[in-house]
Amino acid sequence: MFPIREGFMISGALFTLGVIGVLARRNLLFVLMSIEVMLNAAGMAFVVAGARWRQPDGQVMFLFILAMAAAEVSVGLALVLELYHQFKTLDTDAISRMRG
Amino acid sequence: MTIVFYTASAVAIIATILMLTRANAVHALLDLIVSLLAVAVIFFVLGAPFVAALEVIIYAGAIMVLFVFVVMLLNLGEPATRAERALLRPSMWIVPSVFAAILLAEFIWLLVSGDVPPSAVAGIEAKETGMALFGQYLIGVELASMLLLGGLVAAYHLGWRKVPQTEATHVSHP
């Protein structure tokens, strides 16, 4: 018995939690962490599907998502540092306008 | 086998909910790390040990260390110091510790029971993944390396401190 439905349900639940975090939190660090949760949930769906059909493609896709997450988080955290130096806050509402 | 799967899933979801409801960034990071470790256990149970190891090394290791560094660099002053003091109270770290202990117990149980990879699932080994990765997905590997290079250059550029005003006249802006 393979828990594929449960795997997809957990992946969906984690993704939903990430969406809630992006929408509800106002701290840039928490927004980035929620994006990490969403990427991880998407990768988990790939791995579950790959395990279900016994193909390595799902794991390959997870590796690509991993590389993408690493690139995204390095740029995102550099932006967070830069924004904090300029505005002295991490509140997304304070920096919602394009020209400061 | 299924009990391990469901326990790890419950730990993942509860730790993620805890992460979303923390006020302090360091507490949220602890819960997020536990969530990622739980997902790694799920991968292991699903017969993907290679991806489980990468999840621990890269996600829970490298990426979370980046977050910790940024939280340290931001150094939010007196509130951060008070939060640090609060972090040392047992009530703050007991929940992530309990969850991590559950995951460790599951992992040890899996290893001791000798059911690795789980007999319910035929595992996909690292060899197969590597063959696919450097075979039909070779162009994807190249694109990922270019993406990482772009991320490196962008992070370097964003982290570049401006030269002070007196020297700025002599130093040409790149």
mmCIF file of C-alpha atoms in Angstrom:
data_model
loop_
_atom_site.group_PDB
_atom_site.id
_atom_site.type_symbol
_atom_site.label_atom_id
_atom_site.label_comp_id
_atom_site.label_asym_id
_atom_site.label_seq_id
_atom_site.Cartn_x
_atom_site.Cartn_y
_atom_site.Cartn_z
ATOM 1 C CA MET A 1 0.000 0.000 0.000
ATOM 2 C CA PHE A 2 1.484 3.268 -1.069
ATOM 3 C CA PRO A 3 0.306 6.471 0.670
ATOM 4 C CA ILE A 4 0.109 8.589 -2.465
ATOM 5 C CA ARG A 5 -3.171 10.351 -1.653
ATOM 6 C CA GLU A 6 -1.960 11.165 1.840
ATOM 7 C CA GLY A 7 1.338 12.390 0.419
ATOM 8 C CA PHE A 8 -0.413 14.791 -1.932
ATOM 9 C CA MET A 9 -2.760 15.922 0.834
ATOM 10 C CA ILE A 10 0.147 16.736 3.138
ATOM 11 C CA SER A 11 1.928 18.507 0.314
ATOM 12 C CA GLY A 12 -1.198 20.542 -0.367
ATOM 13 C CA ALA A 13 -1.625 21.333 3.317
ATOM 14 C CA LEU A 14 1.961 22.569 3.592
ATOM 15 C CA PHE A 15 1.531 24.671 0.452
ATOM 16 C CA THR A 16 -1.671 26.186 1.850
ATOM 17 C CA LEU A 17 0.102 27.028 5.082
ATOM 18 C CA GLY A 18 2.807 28.757 3.054
ATOM 19 C CA VAL A 19 0.211 30.796 1.158
ATOM 20 C CA ILE A 20 -1.432 31.768 4.456
ATOM 21 C CA GLY A 21 1.957 32.847 5.775
ATOM 22 C CA VAL A 22 2.669 35.025 2.740
ATOM 23 C CA LEU A 23 -0.759 36.641 2.977
ATOM 24 C CA ALA A 24 -0.987 37.044 6.740
ATOM 25 C CA ARG A 25 2.483 37.937 7.940
ATOM 26 C CA ARG A 26 3.928 41.421 7.521
ATOM 27 C CA ASN A 27 7.567 40.655 8.349
ATOM 28 C CA LEU A 28 9.743 40.167 5.280
ATOM 29 C CA LEU A 29 11.677 37.325 6.908
ATOM 30 C CA PHE A 30 8.455 35.438 7.584
ATOM 31 C CA VAL A 31 7.319 36.016 4.019
ATOM 32 C CA LEU A 32 10.576 34.485 2.754
ATOM 33 C CA MET A 33 10.218 31.544 5.129
ATOM 34 C CA SER A 34 6.664 30.946 3.910
ATOM 35 C CA ILE A 35 7.936 30.959 0.323
ATOM 36 C CA GLU A 36 10.454 28.301 1.363
ATOM 37 C CA VAL A 37 7.605 26.219 2.807
ATOM 38 C CA MET A 38 5.675 26.533 -0.461
ATOM 39 C CA LEU A 39 8.689 25.520 -2.586
ATOM 40 C CA ASN A 40 9.297 22.580 -0.288
ATOM 41 C CA ALA A 41 5.669 21.471 -0.568
ATOM 42 C CA ALA A 42 5.816 21.638 -4.368
ATOM 43 C CA GLY A 43 9.011 19.575 -4.366
ATOM 44 C CA MET A 44 7.366 17.072 -2.041
ATOM 45 C CA ALA A 45 4.512 16.619 -4.534
ATOM 46 C CA PHE A 46 7.106 15.849 -7.230
ATOM 47 C CA VAL A 47 8.879 13.305 -5.027
ATOM 48 C CA VAL A 48 5.600 11.595 -4.063
ATOM 49 C CA ALA A 49 4.580 11.331 -7.705
ATOM 50 C CA GLY A 50 8.019 10.080 -8.704
ATOM 51 C CA ALA A 51 7.920 7.436 -5.973
ATOM 52 C CA ARG A 52 4.423 6.378 -7.023
ATOM 53 C CA TRP A 53 5.405 5.706 -10.639
ATOM 54 C CA ARG A 54 8.943 4.552 -9.726
ATOM 55 C CA GLN A 55 10.584 7.101 -11.994
ATOM 56 C CA PRO A 56 13.625 9.197 -11.001
ATOM 57 C CA ASP A 57 12.161 12.279 -12.729
ATOM 58 C CA GLY A 58 10.389 13.430 -9.609
ATOM 59 C CA GLN A 59 13.629 13.529 -7.646
ATOM 60 C CA VAL A 60 15.361 15.328 -10.518
ATOM 61 C CA MET A 61 12.655 17.995 -10.402
ATOM 62 C CA PHE A 62 13.151 18.255 -6.655
ATOM 63 C CA LEU A 63 16.855 18.909 -7.223
ATOM 64 C CA PHE A 64 16.004 21.726 -9.625
ATOM 65 C CA ILE A 65 13.559 23.198 -7.108
ATOM 66 C CA LEU A 66 16.314 22.955 -4.488
ATOM 67 C CA ALA A 67 18.760 24.896 -6.682
ATOM 68 C CA MET A 68 16.082 27.454 -7.455
ATOM 69 C CA ALA A 69 15.261 27.866 -3.754
ATOM 70 C CA ALA A 70 18.943 28.393 -2.931
ATOM 71 C CA ALA A 71 19.326 31.087 -5.605
ATOM 72 C CA GLU A 72 16.045 32.721 -4.616
ATOM 73 C CA VAL A 73 16.817 32.834 -0.925
ATOM 74 C CA SER A 74 20.314 34.291 -1.416
ATOM 75 C CA VAL A 75 18.975 37.161 -3.527
ATOM 76 C CA GLY A 76 15.942 37.602 -1.284
ATOM 77 C CA LEU A 77 17.985 37.808 1.899
ATOM 78 C CA ALA A 78 20.419 40.268 0.278
ATOM 79 C CA LEU A 79 17.397 42.397 -0.624
ATOM 80 C CA VAL A 80 16.127 42.106 2.960
ATOM 81 C CA LEU A 81 19.460 43.391 4.295
ATOM 82 C CA GLU A 82 19.495 46.260 1.796
ATOM 83 C CA LEU A 83 15.900 47.228 2.613
ATOM 84 C CA TYR A 84 16.630 47.127 6.316
ATOM 85 C CA HIS A 85 19.616 49.449 5.874
ATOM 86 C CA GLN A 86 17.491 51.901 3.906
ATOM 87 C CA PHE A 87 14.197 51.837 5.795
ATOM 88 C CA LYS A 88 15.164 50.453 9.242
ATOM 89 C CA THR A 89 12.156 48.172 9.164
ATOM 90 C CA LEU A 90 11.099 44.811 7.783
ATOM 91 C CA ASP A 91 7.413 45.712 7.548
ATOM 92 C CA THR A 92 6.145 45.015 4.042
ATOM 93 C CA ASP A 93 3.473 47.715 4.389
ATOM 94 C CA ALA A 94 6.138 50.359 4.985
ATOM 95 C CA ILE A 95 7.861 49.556 1.701
ATOM 96 C CA SER A 96 4.875 48.801 -0.479
ATOM 97 C CA ARG A 97 5.351 51.833 -2.711
ATOM 98 C CA MET A 98 7.825 51.686 -5.556
ATOM 99 C CA ARG A 99 9.528 55.024 -4.918
ATOM 100 C CA GLY A 100 9.824 54.643 -1.157
ATOM 101 C CA MET B 1 5.811 1.880 8.208
ATOM 102 C CA THR B 2 2.625 3.902 7.806
ATOM 103 C CA ILE B 3 2.762 5.001 11.435
ATOM 104 C CA VAL B 4 6.161 6.567 10.744
ATOM 105 C CA PHE B 5 4.738 8.323 7.705
ATOM 106 C CA TYR B 6 1.741 9.734 9.552
ATOM 107 C CA THR B 7 3.768 10.807 12.583
ATOM 108 C CA ALA B 8 6.277 12.635 10.394
ATOM 109 C CA SER B 9 3.424 14.284 8.472
ATOM 110 C CA ALA B 10 1.778 15.452 11.679
ATOM 111 C CA VAL B 11 5.084 16.833 12.918
ATOM 112 C CA ALA B 12 5.630 18.656 9.616
ATOM 113 C CA ILE B 13 2.216 20.316 9.609
ATOM 114 C CA ILE B 14 2.205 21.217 13.314
ATOM 115 C CA ALA B 15 5.738 22.637 13.088
ATOM 116 C CA THR B 16 4.737 24.731 10.062
ATOM 117 C CA ILE B 17 1.680 26.082 11.898
ATOM 118 C CA LEU B 18 3.894 26.911 14.886
ATOM 119 C CA MET B 19 6.302 28.685 12.519
ATOM 120 C CA LEU B 20 3.519 30.860 11.151
ATOM 121 C CA THR B 21 2.332 31.900 14.598
ATOM 122 C CA ARG B 22 5.660 32.843 16.201
ATOM 123 C CA ALA B 23 6.461 36.499 16.792
ATOM 124 C CA ASN B 24 10.206 35.981 17.022
ATOM 125 C CA ALA B 25 12.137 35.143 13.860
ATOM 126 C CA VAL B 26 14.561 32.769 15.605
ATOM 127 C CA HIS B 27 11.732 30.717 17.130
ATOM 128 C CA ALA B 28 10.086 30.528 13.718
ATOM 129 C CA LEU B 29 13.374 29.362 12.219
ATOM 130 C CA LEU B 30 13.620 26.536 14.761
ATOM 131 C CA ASP B 31 10.106 25.374 13.894
ATOM 132 C CA LEU B 32 10.808 25.663 10.162
ATOM 133 C CA ILE B 33 13.929 23.512 10.528
ATOM 134 C CA VAL B 34 11.881 20.859 12.352
ATOM 135 C CA SER B 35 9.313 20.980 9.563
ATOM 136 C CA LEU B 36 11.997 20.457 6.918
ATOM 137 C CA LEU B 37 13.482 17.547 8.884
ATOM 138 C CA ALA B 38 10.022 15.974 9.085
ATOM 139 C CA VAL B 39 9.656 16.279 5.314
ATOM 140 C CA ALA B 40 13.051 14.593 5.001
ATOM 141 C CA VAL B 41 11.733 11.662 7.064
ATOM 142 C CA ILE B 42 8.691 11.488 4.769
ATOM 143 C CA PHE B 43 11.011 11.291 1.748
ATOM 144 C CA PHE B 44 12.988 8.543 3.423
ATOM 145 C CA VAL B 45 9.829 6.528 4.081
ATOM 146 C CA LEU B 46 8.732 7.055 0.483
ATOM 147 C CA GLY B 47 11.913 5.358 -0.704
ATOM 148 C CA ALA B 48 13.891 8.439 -1.735
ATOM 149 C CA PRO B 49 16.888 8.430 0.642
ATOM 150 C CA PHE B 50 19.067 10.561 -1.659
ATOM 151 C CA VAL B 51 16.553 13.399 -1.738
ATOM 152 C CA ALA B 52 16.021 13.022 2.017
ATOM 153 C CA ALA B 53 19.748 13.560 2.602
ATOM 154 C CA LEU B 54 19.759 16.580 0.297
ATOM 155 C CA GLU B 55 16.751 18.007 2.127
ATOM 156 C CA VAL B 56 18.651 17.830 5.413
ATOM 157 C CA ILE B 57 21.977 19.079 4.035
ATOM 158 C CA ILE B 58 20.812 21.887 1.754
ATOM 159 C CA TYR B 59 17.406 22.976 3.068
ATOM 160 C CA ALA B 60 17.773 22.419 6.806
ATOM 161 C CA GLY B 61 21.511 23.078 6.631
ATOM 162 C CA ALA B 62 22.630 25.657 4.118
ATOM 163 C CA ILE B 63 19.485 27.684 3.489
ATOM 164 C CA MET B 64 18.512 27.873 7.156
ATOM 165 C CA VAL B 65 22.064 28.960 8.026
ATOM 166 C CA LEU B 66 21.583 31.842 5.580
ATOM 167 C CA PHE B 67 18.415 32.827 7.436
ATOM 168 C CA VAL B 68 20.179 32.616 10.795
ATOM 169 C CA PHE B 69 23.026 34.798 9.480
ATOM 170 C CA VAL B 70 20.584 37.436 8.270
ATOM 171 C CA VAL B 71 18.720 37.441 11.577
ATOM 172 C CA MET B 72 22.069 37.926 13.308
ATOM 173 C CA LEU B 73 23.193 40.661 10.887
ATOM 174 C CA LEU B 74 19.972 42.600 11.327
ATOM 175 C CA ASN B 75 20.698 42.682 15.073
ATOM 176 C CA LEU B 76 17.485 44.357 16.088
ATOM 177 C CA GLY B 77 18.925 45.878 19.272
ATOM 178 C CA GLU B 78 17.416 45.724 22.755
ATOM 179 C CA PRO B 79 14.288 43.751 21.707
ATOM 180 C CA ALA B 80 16.595 41.176 20.122
ATOM 181 C CA THR B 81 18.587 40.883 23.340
ATOM 182 C CA ARG B 82 15.415 40.373 25.345
ATOM 183 C CA ALA B 83 14.254 37.805 22.834
ATOM 184 C CA GLU B 84 17.604 36.058 23.128
ATOM 185 C CA ARG B 85 17.174 35.889 26.876
ATOM 186 C CA ALA B 86 13.670 34.551 26.379
ATOM 187 C CA LEU B 87 15.065 31.959 23.975
ATOM 188 C CA LEU B 88 17.016 30.361 26.789
ATOM 189 C CA ARG B 89 13.842 29.615 28.748
ATOM 190 C CA PRO B 90 12.846 25.943 28.412
ATOM 191 C CA SER B 91 9.333 26.815 27.235
ATOM 192 C CA MET B 92 10.819 28.216 24.035
ATOM 193 C CA TRP B 93 12.925 25.321 22.867
ATOM 194 C CA ILE B 94 11.067 22.388 24.414
ATOM 195 C CA VAL B 95 8.502 22.036 21.601
ATOM 196 C CA PRO B 96 10.979 21.936 18.676
ATOM 197 C CA SER B 97 13.180 19.629 20.736
ATOM 198 C CA VAL B 98 10.319 17.197 21.356
ATOM 199 C CA PHE B 99 9.444 17.172 17.655
ATOM 200 C CA ALA B 100 13.076 16.652 16.663
ATOM 201 C CA ALA B 101 13.309 13.808 19.204
ATOM 202 C CA ILE B 102 10.235 12.166 17.631
ATOM 203 C CA LEU B 103 11.866 12.367 14.185
ATOM 204 C CA LEU B 104 15.147 10.995 15.531
ATOM 205 C CA ALA B 105 13.312 8.089 17.195
ATOM 206 C CA GLU B 106 11.562 7.304 13.916
ATOM 207 C CA PHE B 107 14.838 7.375 12.028
ATOM 208 C CA ILE B 108 16.590 5.122 14.544
ATOM 209 C CA TRP B 109 13.644 2.750 14.507
ATOM 210 C CA LEU B 110 13.773 2.571 10.711
ATOM 211 C CA LEU B 111 17.483 1.813 10.796
ATOM 212 C CA VAL B 112 17.240 -0.768 13.587
ATOM 213 C CA SER B 113 14.277 -2.603 12.078
ATOM 214 C CA GLY B 114 16.391 -3.181 8.970
ATOM 215 C CA ASP B 115 13.506 -2.214 6.731
ATOM 216 C CA VAL B 116 15.594 0.185 4.632
ATOM 217 C CA PRO B 117 14.445 1.033 2.043
ATOM 218 C CA PRO B 118 10.939 0.250 3.214
ATOM 219 C CA SER B 119 9.636 -2.980 1.754
ATOM 220 C CA ALA B 120 6.281 -1.350 0.991
ATOM 221 C CA VAL B 121 7.977 0.883 -1.573
ATOM 222 C CA ALA B 122 10.677 0.050 -4.058
ATOM 223 C CA GLY B 123 13.163 2.837 -3.487
ATOM 224 C CA ILE B 124 14.681 4.946 -6.241
ATOM 225 C CA GLU B 125 18.388 5.051 -5.632
ATOM 226 C CA ALA B 126 20.813 7.892 -6.111
ATOM 227 C CA LYS B 127 22.315 6.122 -9.111
ATOM 228 C CA GLU B 128 19.080 6.224 -11.081
ATOM 229 C CA THR B 129 18.524 9.847 -10.160
ATOM 230 C CA GLY B 130 22.058 10.753 -11.204
ATOM 231 C CA MET B 131 21.740 8.920 -14.507
ATOM 232 C CA ALA B 132 18.532 10.797 -15.312
ATOM 233 C CA LEU B 133 19.957 14.085 -14.064
ATOM 234 C CA PHE B 134 23.108 13.958 -16.198
ATOM 235 C CA GLY B 135 21.410 12.171 -19.079
ATOM 236 C CA GLN B 136 18.159 13.552 -20.348
ATOM 237 C CA TYR B 137 18.119 16.523 -17.937
ATOM 238 C CA LEU B 138 21.645 17.764 -18.677
ATOM 239 C CA ILE B 139 20.366 21.047 -20.108
ATOM 240 C CA GLY B 140 18.473 21.589 -16.862
ATOM 241 C CA VAL B 141 21.685 21.156 -14.878
ATOM 242 C CA GLU B 142 23.375 23.789 -17.025
ATOM 243 C CA LEU B 143 20.429 26.156 -16.588
ATOM 244 C CA ALA B 144 20.486 25.586 -12.817
ATOM 245 C CA SER B 145 24.191 26.424 -12.715
ATOM 246 C CA MET B 146 23.541 29.643 -14.623
ATOM 247 C CA LEU B 147 20.697 30.461 -12.233
ATOM 248 C CA LEU B 148 22.989 29.924 -9.248
ATOM 249 C CA LEU B 149 25.641 32.110 -10.872
ATOM 250 C CA GLY B 150 23.031 34.797 -11.350
ATOM 251 C CA GLY B 151 22.028 34.477 -7.712
ATOM 252 C CA LEU B 152 25.667 34.768 -6.643
ATOM 253 C CA VAL B 153 26.258 37.902 -8.725
ATOM 254 C CA ALA B 154 23.018 39.488 -7.555
ATOM 255 C CA ALA B 155 23.741 38.786 -3.872
ATOM 256 C CA TYR B 156 27.271 40.170 -4.279
ATOM 257 C CA HIS B 157 25.984 43.301 -5.967
ATOM 258 C CA LEU B 158 23.257 43.894 -3.381
ATOM 259 C CA GLY B 159 25.647 43.356 -0.499
ATOM 260 C CA TRP B 160 28.217 45.746 -1.935
ATOM 261 C CA ARG B 161 28.731 48.706 0.429
ATOM 262 C CA LYS B 162 28.893 52.131 -1.137
ATOM 263 C CA VAL B 163 32.283 53.830 -0.889
ATOM 264 C CA PRO B 164 32.256 56.797 1.549
ATOM 265 C CA GLN B 165 31.549 60.174 -0.051
ATOM 266 C CA THR B 166 35.112 61.559 0.218
ATOM 267 C CA GLU B 167 36.617 58.650 -1.658
ATOM 268 C CA ALA B 168 33.729 58.293 -4.037
ATOM 269 C CA THR B 169 35.146 61.006 -6.308
ATOM 270 C CA HIS B 170 38.336 59.032 -6.877
ATOM 271 C CA VAL B 171 36.796 55.598 -7.196
ATOM 272 C CA SER B 172 34.867 54.976 -10.355
ATOM 273 C CA HIS B 173 31.510 53.366 -9.746
ATOM 274 C CA PRO B 174 31.414 49.925 -11.366
#
